[in-house]
Coordinates of C-alpha atoms in Angstrom, one line a residue:
Chain A
M1 CA 115.2 99.4 128.3
D2 CA 116.9 98.4 125.2
E3 CA 115.2 98.1 121.7
S4 CA 114.8 94.3 121.6
Q5 CA 113.0 94.5 125.1
L6 CA 110.9 97.3 123.6
I7 CA 110.1 95.2 120.6
A8 CA 109.2 92.2 122.8
R9 CA 106.7 94.3 124.8
V10 CA 105.2 95.7 121.5
R11 CA 104.6 92.1 120.5
T12 CA 102.6 91.5 123.7
G13 CA 100.3 94.4 122.8
D14 CA 101.8 97.1 125.1
S15 CA 100.6 100.3 123.7
A16 CA 103.1 102.4 125.7
A17 CA 105.9 100.4 124.1
E18 CA 104.5 101.0 120.6
R19 CA 104.5 104.7 121.2
A20 CA 108.0 104.6 122.6
L21 CA 109.2 102.6 119.5
Y22 CA 107.3 105.0 117.2
D23 CA 109.0 108.0 119.1
A24 CA 112.4 106.5 118.6
H25 CA 112.1 106.2 114.8
V26 CA 109.5 108.6 113.6
D27 CA 111.8 111.5 112.9
R28 CA 114.0 109.6 110.5
V29 CA 111.1 108.0 108.8
Y30 CA 109.2 111.3 108.3
R31 CA 112.3 113.1 107.1
L32 CA 113.1 110.5 104.5
A33 CA 109.4 110.4 103.3
F34 CA 109.4 114.2 103.1
R35 CA 112.7 114.4 101.2
L36 CA 111.4 111.9 98.8
A37 CA 107.9 113.2 98.5
G38 CA 108.4 116.9 98.8
D39 CA 104.8 117.3 100.2
D40 CA 103.9 117.3 103.9
A41 CA 100.6 115.6 103.4
L42 CA 102.1 112.7 101.4
A43 CA 105.1 112.5 103.8
Q44 CA 102.6 112.1 106.7
D45 CA 100.5 109.5 104.8
F46 CA 103.7 107.5 104.0
T47 CA 105.0 107.7 107.5
Q48 CA 101.7 106.5 109.0
E49 CA 101.5 103.7 106.4
T50 CA 105.0 102.7 107.4
F51 CA 104.3 102.3 111.0
I52 CA 100.9 100.6 110.5
R53 CA 102.7 98.0 108.3
A54 CA 105.6 97.8 110.8
F55 CA 103.4 97.1 113.7
D56 CA 101.2 94.7 111.8
R57 CA 104.2 92.7 110.6
L58 CA 106.4 92.9 113.7
G59 CA 105.8 89.2 114.2
S60 CA 107.9 88.6 111.0
F61 CA 110.7 90.8 112.2
R62 CA 113.4 88.1 113.3
G63 CA 116.1 90.4 114.5
D64 CA 118.6 89.4 112.0
S65 CA 119.1 93.0 111.2
A66 CA 118.7 96.3 113.1
F67 CA 115.1 97.2 113.6
S68 CA 115.9 100.5 111.9
T69 CA 117.1 98.8 108.8
W70 CA 113.9 96.6 108.7
L71 CA 111.9 99.8 109.2
H72 CA 113.6 101.8 106.5
T73 CA 113.1 98.8 104.0
I74 CA 109.3 99.3 104.7
T75 CA 109.7 103.1 104.5
T76 CA 111.4 103.1 101.0
T77 CA 108.9 100.5 99.8
V78 CA 105.8 102.5 101.0
V79 CA 107.2 105.9 99.7
L80 CA 108.5 104.7 96.3
N81 CA 105.3 102.7 95.5
G82 CA 103.1 105.6 96.7
L83 CA 105.1 108.2 94.6
R84 CA 104.7 106.0 91.5
K85 CA 101.0 106.0 91.9
V86 CA 101.0 109.8 92.6
K87 CA 103.1 110.3 89.5
R88 CA 100.8 108.3 87.3
F89 CA 97.8 110.1 88.6
R90 CA 99.5 113.6 88.1
Q91 CA 100.6 112.6 84.6
R92 CA 97.0 111.9 83.7
E93 CA 96.0 115.3 85.1
A94 CA 98.9 117.0 83.3
D95 CA 97.8 115.4 80.1
I96 CA 94.3 116.8 80.5
D97 CA 95.7 120.2 81.4
D98 CA 98.0 120.2 78.4
A99 CA 95.0 119.5 76.2
H100 CA 93.2 122.5 77.6
D101 CA 96.2 124.8 77.4
I102 CA 97.0 124.4 73.6
G103 CA 97.5 127.8 72.1
V104 CA 98.1 129.5 75.2
A105 CA 101.4 131.3 75.2
Q106 CA 103.4 131.0 78.4
R107 CA 106.4 132.9 79.7
H108 CA 109.1 131.3 81.8
A109 CA 111.4 133.3 84.0
E110 CA 115.1 132.4 84.0
P111 CA 115.3 129.9 86.9
D112 CA 117.6 130.7 89.9
L113 CA 120.0 128.2 91.4
K114 CA 117.5 126.9 94.0
T115 CA 114.9 126.1 91.3
R116 CA 117.6 124.6 89.1
L117 CA 118.9 122.3 91.9
K118 CA 115.4 121.2 92.6
Q119 CA 114.7 120.5 89.0
A120 CA 117.9 118.7 88.5
I121 CA 117.3 116.4 91.5
D122 CA 113.7 115.8 90.4
D123 CA 115.0 114.8 86.9
L124 CA 117.4 112.1 88.3
P125 CA 116.3 108.5 87.6
E126 CA 114.4 107.1 90.5
G127 CA 117.2 104.9 91.8
Y128 CA 119.9 107.6 91.6
R129 CA 117.6 110.2 93.3
T130 CA 116.7 107.8 96.1
V131 CA 120.3 107.0 96.9
F132 CA 121.4 110.6 96.6
L133 CA 118.7 111.8 99.1
M134 CA 119.3 109.0 101.4
H135 CA 123.1 109.4 101.4
D136 CA 124.1 113.0 100.8
V137 CA 121.0 114.7 102.2
E138 CA 119.8 112.4 105.0
G139 CA 123.1 110.8 106.0
Y140 CA 122.3 107.1 105.5
T141 CA 125.3 104.8 105.0
H142 CA 125.7 102.7 101.9
E143 CA 125.2 99.6 104.0
E144 CA 121.7 101.1 105.2
I145 CA 120.7 102.1 101.8
G146 CA 121.6 98.7 100.3
A147 CA 119.6 96.8 102.9
A148 CA 116.7 99.2 102.5
L149 CA 116.6 99.1 98.8
G150 CA 117.6 95.4 98.3
V151 CA 120.7 96.2 96.3
E152 CA 124.4 95.6 96.9
T153 CA 126.5 98.3 98.7
G154 CA 128.5 98.7 95.5
T155 CA 125.3 99.5 93.5
S156 CA 124.4 102.1 96.1
K157 CA 127.9 103.7 95.7
A158 CA 127.8 103.5 91.9
Q159 CA 124.4 105.1 91.7
L160 CA 125.4 108.0 94.1
S161 CA 128.5 108.6 92.0
R162 CA 126.4 108.7 88.8
A163 CA 123.7 111.0 90.5
R164 CA 126.5 113.5 91.6
A165 CA 127.9 113.4 88.0
K166 CA 124.5 114.2 86.5
L167 CA 123.9 116.9 89.0
R168 CA 127.3 118.5 88.2
V169 CA 126.4 118.5 84.5
A170 CA 123.0 119.9 85.1
L171 CA 124.3 122.7 87.4
S172 CA 127.4 123.6 85.4
D173 CA 126.0 127.1 84.7
F174 CA 126.4 127.8 88.3
A175 CA 129.9 126.4 88.7
G176 CA 131.0 129.7 90.2
E177 CA 129.0 128.8 93.3
W178 CA 131.2 126.0 94.4
T179 CA 134.5 127.0 92.9
A180 CA 134.4 130.5 94.5
Chain B
M1 CA 142.7 106.9 94.6
M2 CA 140.3 109.6 93.6
D3 CA 137.9 108.8 90.8
Q4 CA 138.2 111.1 87.8
H5 CA 134.5 112.1 88.2
E6 CA 134.9 113.0 91.8
D7 CA 135.0 116.6 92.7
P8 CA 135.1 117.0 96.5
T9 CA 134.4 120.8 96.4
F10 CA 131.3 120.3 94.3
E11 CA 130.1 117.4 96.5
Q12 CA 130.4 119.4 99.6
W13 CA 128.6 122.3 98.1
L14 CA 125.9 120.0 96.8
K15 CA 125.2 118.4 100.1
G16 CA 124.8 121.6 101.8
A17 CA 122.7 123.2 99.1
A18 CA 120.4 120.1 98.9
R19 CA 120.0 119.7 102.6
T20 CA 118.9 123.3 103.1
T21 CA 116.9 123.9 100.0
Y22 CA 115.5 120.5 98.6
H23 CA 112.2 119.5 100.3
A24 CA 113.5 120.6 103.8
P25 CA 111.1 118.9 106.3
R26 CA 109.4 120.9 109.0
T27 CA 109.2 119.6 112.5
T28 CA 107.8 116.1 112.7
P29 CA 104.1 116.2 113.5
R30 CA 104.4 113.3 116.0
D31 CA 101.2 113.4 117.8
E32 CA 99.1 114.2 114.7
M33 CA 100.4 111.2 112.9
W34 CA 100.3 108.9 116.0
N35 CA 96.6 109.7 116.4
K36 CA 95.9 108.7 112.9
I37 CA 98.0 105.5 113.2
V38 CA 96.0 104.5 116.3
A39 CA 92.8 105.2 114.6
A40 CA 93.6 103.4 111.4
R41 CA 94.8 100.3 113.3
R42 CA 91.6 100.2 115.4
N43 CA 89.6 100.1 112.2
R44 CA 91.7 97.6 110.6
H45 CA 90.7 93.9 111.1
V46 CA 93.3 91.8 109.3
I47 CA 92.7 88.2 109.8
E48 CA 96.0 86.2 109.7
L49 CA 95.4 82.6 108.5
R50 CA 97.4 80.0 110.3
P51 CA 98.6 77.0 108.2
W52 CA 95.9 74.6 109.6
M53 CA 93.3 77.3 108.8
R54 CA 94.5 77.6 105.3
W55 CA 93.9 74.0 104.7
A56 CA 90.5 74.2 106.3
V57 CA 89.6 77.2 104.1
A58 CA 90.8 75.5 101.0
A59 CA 88.8 72.4 101.8
A60 CA 85.7 74.5 102.6
A61 CA 86.2 76.5 99.4
V62 CA 86.4 73.4 97.2
L63 CA 83.2 72.1 99.0
I64 CA 81.4 75.3 98.5
L65 CA 82.6 75.5 94.8
G66 CA 81.1 72.0 94.2
I67 CA 77.8 72.9 95.9
G68 CA 77.7 76.2 94.1
I69 CA 78.2 74.5 90.6
G70 CA 75.6 71.9 91.6
R71 CA 73.1 74.6 92.5
W72 CA 73.8 76.6 89.5
T73 CA 73.2 73.6 87.1
A74 CA 70.1 72.7 89.0
H75 CA 68.9 76.2 88.6
Q76 CA 69.7 76.2 85.0
A77 CA 67.4 73.1 84.5
T78 CA 64.5 74.4 86.4
R79 CA 64.9 78.1 85.7
D80 CA 61.6 78.5 83.8
N81 CA 59.5 77.0 86.5
E82 CA 60.9 78.4 89.7
S83 CA 61.4 81.7 91.3
P84 CA 65.1 82.9 91.7
I85 CA 66.9 81.7 94.8
A86 CA 70.0 83.2 96.3
S87 CA 72.8 81.0 95.0
A88 CA 75.2 81.5 97.8
S89 CA 75.7 83.4 101.0
D90 CA 78.1 86.3 101.2
S91 CA 80.7 84.3 103.1
S92 CA 80.8 81.3 100.7
R93 CA 81.1 83.8 97.8
N94 CA 84.0 85.4 99.5
L95 CA 85.6 82.0 99.8
V96 CA 85.2 81.4 96.2
Y97 CA 86.9 84.7 95.5
A98 CA 89.8 83.6 98.0
V99 CA 90.3 80.5 95.9
A100 CA 90.3 82.5 92.6
A101 CA 92.8 85.0 94.2
T102 CA 95.1 82.2 95.2
Q103 CA 95.2 80.8 91.7
Y104 CA 95.7 84.2 90.2
L105 CA 98.6 85.0 92.6
S106 CA 100.3 81.6 91.9
R107 CA 100.0 82.4 88.2
T108 CA 101.4 85.9 88.6
E109 CA 104.3 84.6 90.8
T110 CA 105.3 82.2 88.1
F111 CA 105.1 84.8 85.5
L112 CA 107.1 87.4 87.4
T113 CA 109.7 84.8 88.4
S114 CA 110.1 83.9 84.7
F115 CA 110.4 87.5 83.8
R116 CA 113.1 88.3 86.3
A117 CA 115.1 85.3 85.2
P118 CA 118.4 86.1 83.5
G119 CA 119.1 85.2 79.8
R120 CA 116.0 86.9 78.4
S121 CA 116.2 87.8 74.7
R122 CA 114.5 90.9 73.1
A123 CA 112.1 88.5 71.2
D124 CA 110.9 87.4 74.7
N125 CA 109.7 91.0 75.4
A126 CA 106.6 90.8 73.1
R127 CA 105.6 87.4 74.7
F128 CA 106.0 88.8 78.2
A129 CA 104.2 92.0 77.2
S130 CA 101.2 89.8 75.9
Q131 CA 101.1 87.7 79.0
A132 CA 101.3 90.8 81.2
R133 CA 98.3 92.3 79.4
D134 CA 96.3 89.1 80.2
L135 CA 97.4 89.2 83.8
L136 CA 96.7 93.0 84.0
T137 CA 93.1 92.5 83.0
T138 CA 92.6 89.8 85.7
T139 CA 94.4 92.1 88.2
Q140 CA 92.1 94.9 87.6
L141 CA 89.1 92.6 87.9
M142 CA 90.5 91.3 91.2
I143 CA 90.9 94.8 92.5
D144 CA 87.3 95.6 91.7
S145 CA 86.1 92.2 93.2
P146 CA 85.5 91.5 96.9
A147 CA 89.2 90.3 97.0
G148 CA 90.0 93.9 96.4
D149 CA 88.4 94.8 99.7
D150 CA 90.8 92.6 101.7
P151 CA 93.1 95.1 103.3
R152 CA 96.1 92.9 103.1
L153 CA 95.5 91.9 99.5
R154 CA 94.6 95.3 98.0
P155 CA 98.1 96.9 98.3
L156 CA 99.6 93.8 96.7
L157 CA 97.2 93.9 93.9
E158 CA 98.0 97.6 93.3
D159 CA 101.7 96.9 93.3
L160 CA 101.2 94.0 90.9
E161 CA 99.1 96.3 88.7
L162 CA 101.9 98.8 88.4
V163 CA 104.5 96.2 87.5
L164 CA 102.3 94.5 85.0
V165 CA 101.5 97.9 83.3
Q166 CA 105.3 98.4 82.8
I167 CA 105.7 94.9 81.4
A168 CA 102.8 95.3 79.2
Q169 CA 104.3 98.4 77.6
L170 CA 107.6 96.5 76.6
D171 CA 108.0 96.1 72.9
A172 CA 110.4 93.9 70.9
R173 CA 112.7 96.9 70.4
G174 CA 113.0 97.5 74.2
G175 CA 116.5 96.9 75.4
A176 CA 117.9 95.4 78.5
H177 CA 117.8 98.8 80.2
D178 CA 114.0 98.8 80.1
T179 CA 113.6 95.3 81.6
D180 CA 116.4 96.1 84.2
L181 CA 114.5 99.2 85.3
I182 CA 111.3 97.1 85.8
T183 CA 113.3 94.4 87.6
Q184 CA 114.9 97.1 89.8
G185 CA 111.5 98.4 90.6
M186 CA 110.2 95.0 91.5
N187 CA 113.3 94.5 93.9
Q188 CA 112.8 97.8 95.5
S189 CA 109.1 97.3 96.2
N190 CA 109.6 93.6 97.3
V191 CA 106.8 92.6 95.0
L192 CA 107.9 88.9 94.7
P193 CA 108.4 88.3 98.5
K194 CA 105.2 89.9 99.2
L195 CA 103.4 87.9 96.6
R196 CA 104.9 84.7 97.7
S197 CA 103.9 85.4 101.4
A198 CA 100.3 86.1 100.3
I199 CA 100.0 82.7 98.6
P200 CA 98.6 80.2 101.1
A201 CA 100.6 77.0 101.4
G202 CA 99.0 74.2 99.3
P203 CA 99.4 71.2 97.1
V204 CA 101.4 72.2 94.0
P205 CA 98.9 71.3 91.3
V206 CA 96.3 73.7 93.0
R207 CA 98.9 76.5 93.5
T208 CA 100.3 76.4 89.8
E209 CA 97.1 75.7 88.0
G210 CA 96.9 77.9 85.0
A211 CA 100.5 78.9 85.3
L212 CA 102.6 79.6 82.3

């Protein structure tokens, strides 16, 4: 059974077809949610919310684009909005913690490459980070990214290029790792 | 031709390092998530209004508003002599909130469409920030009202709250970069299409009442 037939069956309320459609796409949705969120509980929440929205709104899917493209548009919307809310909440918590920690001396160990890479990716502007993770880490094409984020393909390419440039500068201390 | 900023060796190394070390996902917990999806959908009762139903609801809401105002004024006149009477049933109160929500959404749609329009000057930032603060207050009241219990409306209200917070923080010194970031965020989260789809079809004067 091809995907359009599967979608037609989901529209009629066929729960087996819903599960089949879910199984066909859940890995990619969960992986992307996890890469962007970095937290299993959040990634699961975002994945569930994505599929709940997708099933609720399947009536509005006209088939002009691939189902996966439509689904990834929902995924990125759910994840990025969710992360913004989490970030605001954590910022408030951090502000409170900072107020409590005034006067407490802290020692920081020299970060290793893995830590620095994580920090450098986390520090990228949201658009750059999203495009970098989708393209370089999860293997989406610029066309898929453009459709999912509602931007031109050229914008996706430009953001990826800038993201790589920023990462190269941020990791310049470790240049020996890739020139060796 | 290779861009002067490109470095294929670095990019290859970066891809490999990021794939293996940055937020590497575990095996997808398929069944665990599926069970939660099924349970959540079972508990969700979203009523989709068809166009004719929207008209019926709008007409009923206007009627109930009229009755509500009539009763309220009557109660004001006889308040000292009579015991309190419930002013409206829960369902009619919800319809009143639905009408208020429609007017609020129309106003916000107009505002965000104006904000996103090109050709904005820096001097406009202060005006937009002031208007965003007004709408933000209304948004937060809407979230706390029965309209905020609507599972279809609540995520939209929360998205709008986030956008309005960002616009409210703009100042006259803010450059195009700040507004571009907000616009980019709006595009990524599809706020305007979602907002437009949440506004019931209706006569223009009703939809745009109170707009900028």
